[in-house]
């Protein structure tokens, strides 16, 4: 099995789908837009979709809604889904990029590497599994999954094995593992202390959701972690060039106006 995507790109794509696209849980669907022909296709081909409640949901979907199920979300992204409403499968090319359609949710965890029930060292981009269902770990105790539960679509949920998160529905998973198609490229190293802090660490007073995300250190050699906003604050350690860190959106403003 060849690597198809880096973990950062994989996670960015599933998050983008959850946050920026209209989606609906449709069994066997890997990103097809819910136009008339696709509605008929998926209702006729899958017994689950033939349940009256599911038929109603599918028929009510607008043409700019994309159908997925849990494992087909993963497959669709790996097959190149790009949200193209003019394409039968939203831009995905069936069974492409060396990714087989042979595995259902239980089979997908079966081909993962380093499968574990210990969630203390889970990596961003890993496959989450519970019997008959899969999701993707996106970091910060959160997952992206496509489920008929809660919002009936691709959605962000809290990983109960790590802990509940305010504002998110919570699912407890059984195992997690590294998908063989993903390059797990994000490695965060602990900062190397260069001096003992001589001042109290300042608590962040503000939050901006637009700042949330992963950032790579591009400083020529290293980047100082300081006790507060501003280069005049005590250095607590450094991060080497190339290290990727998670920003949760919290910040203070330095005297020169910089965040």
Short mmCIF file of C-alpha atoms in Angstrom, two decimals:
data_model
loop_
_atom_site.label_atom_id
_atom_site.label_comp_id
_atom_site.label_asym_id
_atom_site.label_seq_id
_atom_site.Cartn_x
_atom_site.Cartn_y
_atom_site.Cartn_z
CA UNK A 1 0.00 0.00 0.00
CA UNK A 2 1.46 3.35 -0.99
CA UNK A 3 1.20 6.60 0.92
CA UNK A 4 -1.50 8.86 -0.51
CA UNK A 5 -1.57 11.87 1.82
CA UNK A 6 0.24 13.46 4.71
CA UNK A 7 -1.65 13.40 8.00
CA UNK A 8 -1.90 17.20 8.07
CA UNK A 9 -3.50 17.29 4.61
CA UNK A 10 -5.81 14.38 5.43
CA UNK A 11 -7.04 16.02 8.63
CA UNK A 12 -7.42 19.41 6.93
CA UNK A 13 -9.64 17.82 4.27
CA UNK A 14 -11.98 15.93 6.64
CA UNK A 15 -12.28 19.04 8.82
CA UNK A 16 -13.05 21.14 5.77
CA UNK A 17 -15.83 18.75 4.79
CA UNK A 18 -17.28 18.81 8.31
CA UNK A 19 -17.17 22.59 8.61
CA UNK A 20 -17.75 23.95 5.12
CA UNK A 21 -19.94 21.54 3.15
CA UNK A 22 -23.53 20.35 3.38
CA UNK A 23 -23.35 16.61 3.98
CA UNK A 24 -25.71 13.74 4.74
CA UNK A 25 -25.21 10.21 5.99
CA UNK A 26 -25.87 7.96 2.98
CA UNK A 27 -24.80 4.32 3.20
CA UNK A 28 -22.24 3.35 0.56
CA UNK A 29 -21.73 6.91 -0.62
CA UNK A 30 -18.24 8.43 -0.92
CA UNK A 31 -19.05 12.05 -1.68
CA UNK A 32 -21.66 12.01 -4.41
CA UNK A 33 -23.78 15.16 -4.70
CA UNK A 34 -27.42 14.51 -3.92
CA UNK A 35 -28.84 15.24 -7.36
CA UNK A 36 -31.84 13.29 -8.66
CA UNK A 37 -29.87 10.49 -10.31
CA UNK A 38 -27.62 9.92 -7.30
CA UNK A 39 -30.57 9.90 -4.92
CA UNK A 40 -32.16 7.14 -6.99
CA UNK A 41 -28.86 5.26 -7.26
CA UNK A 42 -28.18 5.10 -3.52
CA UNK A 43 -31.77 4.44 -2.45
CA UNK A 44 -32.04 1.53 -4.88
CA UNK A 45 -28.63 -0.02 -4.22
CA UNK A 46 -28.54 -0.09 -0.41
CA UNK A 47 -31.17 -1.65 1.85
CA UNK A 48 -30.26 0.69 4.72
CA UNK A 49 -31.09 3.68 2.51
CA UNK A 50 -34.47 2.13 1.70
CA UNK A 51 -35.77 2.62 5.23
CA UNK A 52 -38.59 5.21 5.09
CA UNK A 53 -36.74 7.63 7.37
CA UNK A 54 -33.61 7.42 5.23
CA UNK A 55 -35.53 7.77 1.97
CA UNK A 56 -37.11 10.91 3.39
CA UNK A 57 -33.72 12.39 4.38
CA UNK A 58 -32.15 11.61 1.02
CA UNK A 59 -35.04 12.94 -1.03
CA UNK A 60 -35.11 16.15 1.04
CA UNK A 61 -31.40 16.85 0.44
CA UNK A 62 -30.51 19.72 -1.88
CA UNK A 63 -28.22 19.14 -4.90
CA UNK A 64 -25.35 20.91 -3.12
CA UNK A 65 -25.42 18.25 -0.36
CA UNK A 66 -22.80 15.49 -0.51
CA UNK A 67 -23.44 11.96 0.75
CA UNK A 68 -20.96 9.96 2.83
CA UNK A 69 -20.92 7.10 5.28
CA UNK A 70 -18.25 6.56 7.93
CA UNK A 71 -15.68 4.50 6.05
CA UNK A 72 -16.55 6.05 2.68
CA UNK A 73 -15.59 9.47 4.07
CA UNK A 74 -12.05 8.15 4.49
CA UNK A 75 -12.08 6.42 1.10
CA UNK A 76 -13.58 9.41 -0.68
CA UNK A 77 -10.88 11.76 0.60
CA UNK A 78 -8.15 9.29 -0.35
CA UNK A 79 -9.76 8.90 -3.78
CA UNK A 80 -9.43 12.64 -4.37
CA UNK A 81 -12.85 14.04 -3.43
CA UNK A 82 -12.86 17.82 -3.96
CA UNK A 83 -16.47 18.94 -3.65
CA UNK A 84 -17.16 19.18 -7.39
CA UNK A 85 -20.96 19.14 -7.71
CA UNK A 86 -20.69 18.55 -11.46
CA UNK A 87 -19.00 15.17 -10.95
CA UNK A 88 -20.92 11.98 -10.16
CA UNK A 89 -18.82 11.31 -7.06
CA UNK A 90 -17.88 14.86 -6.10
CA UNK A 91 -14.51 14.58 -7.80
CA UNK A 92 -13.51 11.27 -6.21
CA UNK A 93 -12.25 8.55 -8.55
CA UNK A 94 -13.40 5.14 -7.38
CA UNK A 95 -10.68 2.81 -6.04
CA UNK A 96 -7.91 5.18 -7.20
CA UNK A 97 -4.53 6.01 -5.66
CA UNK A 98 -4.00 2.38 -4.68
CA UNK A 99 -6.81 2.53 -2.12
CA UNK A 100 -9.09 -0.50 -2.37
CA UNK A 101 -12.83 -0.52 -1.76
CA UNK A 102 -12.53 -3.96 -0.16
CA UNK A 103 -12.65 -2.82 3.45
CA UNK A 104 -15.69 -1.87 5.50
CA UNK A 105 -15.36 -0.08 8.85
CA UNK A 106 -14.23 -3.21 10.70
CA UNK A 107 -11.88 -4.12 7.86
CA UNK A 108 -10.33 -0.65 7.80
CA UNK A 109 -9.07 -0.90 11.38
CA UNK A 110 -7.82 -4.38 10.48
CA UNK A 111 -5.29 -2.99 7.98
CA UNK A 112 -4.12 -0.18 10.28
CA UNK A 113 -0.68 -0.22 11.88
CA UNK A 114 0.14 0.14 15.58
CA UNK A 115 -3.47 -0.48 16.64
CA UNK A 116 -3.98 0.31 20.32
CA UNK A 117 -6.60 0.72 23.02
CA UNK A 118 -4.39 3.30 24.77
CA UNK A 119 -5.53 6.78 23.71
CA UNK A 120 -2.83 8.68 25.59
CA UNK A 121 -0.45 8.72 22.60
CA UNK A 122 -2.86 8.85 19.67
CA UNK A 123 -1.57 10.66 16.59
CA UNK A 124 -3.41 13.25 14.55
CA UNK A 125 -4.88 11.58 11.46
CA UNK A 126 -5.29 8.12 12.97
CA UNK A 127 -8.35 5.96 12.33
CA UNK A 128 -10.74 5.64 15.28
CA UNK A 129 -12.78 2.46 15.55
CA UNK A 130 -15.81 1.08 17.36
CA UNK A 131 -17.66 -2.00 16.13
CA UNK A 132 -19.11 -1.19 12.70
CA UNK A 133 -17.97 2.43 12.73
CA UNK A 134 -14.84 4.52 12.08
CA UNK A 135 -13.76 8.15 12.37
CA UNK A 136 -10.60 10.26 12.09
CA UNK A 137 -8.72 11.81 15.02
CA UNK A 138 -8.04 15.50 14.29
CA UNK A 139 -6.30 16.52 17.51
CA UNK A 140 -7.31 18.42 20.65
CA UNK A 141 -9.48 15.50 21.78
CA UNK A 142 -11.71 15.79 18.71
CA UNK A 143 -12.73 13.53 15.82
CA UNK A 144 -14.42 13.88 12.45
CA UNK A 145 -16.96 11.16 11.76
CA UNK A 146 -19.93 10.64 9.46
CA UNK A 147 -22.85 9.22 11.39
CA UNK A 148 -26.65 9.22 11.31
CA UNK A 149 -26.50 10.08 15.01
CA UNK A 150 -26.78 13.64 16.29
CA UNK A 151 -26.47 15.82 13.17
CA UNK A 152 -26.92 13.02 10.57
CA UNK A 153 -23.84 14.11 8.60
CA UNK A 154 -20.06 14.58 8.63
CA UNK A 155 -19.46 16.24 11.98
CA UNK A 156 -16.85 17.01 14.63
CA UNK A 157 -17.28 15.13 17.91
CA UNK A 158 -15.37 14.70 21.16
CA UNK A 159 -13.32 11.55 21.76
CA UNK A 160 -14.73 10.24 25.03
CA UNK A 161 -11.59 8.20 25.74
CA UNK A 162 -9.74 11.51 26.13
CA UNK A 163 -12.60 13.46 27.69
CA UNK A 164 -15.76 15.41 26.86
CA UNK A 165 -15.52 18.83 25.21
CA UNK A 166 -18.00 21.64 25.68
CA UNK A 167 -20.19 22.11 22.63
CA UNK A 168 -19.49 18.68 21.12
CA UNK A 169 -21.31 15.37 21.22
CA UNK A 170 -19.12 12.63 22.70
CA UNK A 171 -18.35 9.12 21.45
CA UNK A 172 -16.14 6.58 23.20
CA UNK A 173 -14.11 4.53 20.75
CA UNK A 174 -12.61 1.04 21.17
CA UNK A 175 -9.31 1.25 19.27
CA UNK A 176 -7.23 3.53 17.09
CA UNK A 177 -4.51 2.89 14.52
CA UNK A 178 -2.41 4.38 11.73
CA UNK A 179 -3.98 4.16 8.28
CA UNK A 180 -1.51 2.57 5.83
CA UNK A 181 -2.24 5.24 3.21
CA UNK A 182 -1.26 8.16 5.46
CA UNK A 183 2.17 9.61 6.21
CA UNK A 184 2.14 10.58 9.87
CA UNK A 185 4.39 13.58 9.40
CA UNK A 186 3.49 15.72 12.41
CA UNK A 187 6.02 15.24 15.18
CA UNK A 188 5.96 17.75 18.01
CA UNK A 189 9.12 17.82 20.11
CA UNK A 190 9.32 19.10 23.63
CA UNK A 191 10.96 22.53 23.95
CA UNK A 192 14.52 22.54 25.17
CA UNK A 193 14.91 24.75 28.21
CA UNK A 194 17.57 27.43 27.79
CA UNK A 195 17.04 29.30 31.04
CA UNK A 196 14.97 29.21 34.17
CA UNK A 197 12.03 31.58 34.12
CA UNK A 198 12.53 34.61 36.29
CA UNK A 199 8.98 35.87 35.94
CA UNK A 200 5.48 34.51 36.28
CA UNK A 201 3.94 32.99 33.16
CA UNK A 202 1.12 35.19 31.92
CA UNK A 203 -2.29 33.60 31.31
CA UNK A 204 -3.83 34.19 27.89
CA UNK A 205 -6.61 36.77 28.10
CA UNK A 206 -8.08 36.54 24.59
CA UNK A 207 -9.11 33.92 22.05
CA UNK A 208 -9.55 34.13 18.28
CA UNK A 209 -10.89 30.96 16.62
CA UNK A 210 -9.41 32.04 13.29
CA UNK A 211 -5.93 31.55 14.77
CA UNK A 212 -6.61 27.91 15.65
CA UNK A 213 -4.55 25.38 13.68
CA UNK A 214 -1.14 23.82 13.23
CA UNK A 215 1.89 26.00 12.56
CA UNK A 216 5.43 25.14 11.50
CA UNK A 217 8.37 27.01 13.06
CA UNK A 218 10.14 28.92 10.27
CA UNK A 219 12.63 30.89 12.39
CA UNK A 220 16.20 30.51 11.03
CA UNK A 221 17.35 28.34 13.95
CA UNK A 222 14.80 28.24 16.77
CA UNK A 223 11.83 30.07 18.23
CA UNK A 224 11.64 31.19 21.85
CA UNK A 225 8.68 30.24 24.03
CA UNK A 226 8.23 33.17 26.38
CA UNK A 227 6.45 33.81 29.65
CA UNK A 228 4.26 36.43 27.96
CA UNK A 229 3.70 38.39 24.77
CA UNK A 230 6.79 40.31 23.65
CA UNK A 231 10.50 39.70 23.16
CA UNK A 232 11.18 41.38 26.49
CA UNK A 233 9.56 38.50 28.34
CA UNK A 234 11.56 35.64 29.86
CA UNK A 235 12.38 32.73 27.54
CA UNK A 236 11.10 29.40 28.87
CA UNK A 237 12.68 27.33 26.11
CA UNK A 238 12.94 27.02 22.35
CA UNK A 239 11.35 25.18 19.44
CA UNK A 240 13.62 24.13 16.62
CA UNK A 241 13.03 25.15 13.00
CA UNK A 242 10.59 22.81 11.27
CA UNK A 243 8.73 21.71 14.40
CA UNK A 244 4.92 21.72 13.99
CA UNK A 245 2.85 22.96 16.93
CA UNK A 246 -0.86 23.22 17.67
CA UNK A 247 -2.34 26.67 18.33
CA UNK A 248 -5.69 26.73 20.15
CA UNK A 249 -6.39 30.40 19.43
CA UNK A 250 -5.49 31.88 22.83
CA UNK A 251 -3.23 34.93 22.89
CA UNK A 252 -2.13 38.15 24.59
CA UNK A 253 -1.15 41.41 22.90
CA UNK A 254 2.42 42.71 23.27
CA UNK A 255 3.20 46.36 23.89
CA UNK A 256 3.95 46.83 20.18
CA UNK A 257 0.49 45.50 19.26
CA UNK A 258 1.64 42.08 18.07
CA UNK A 259 -0.31 38.98 19.11
#
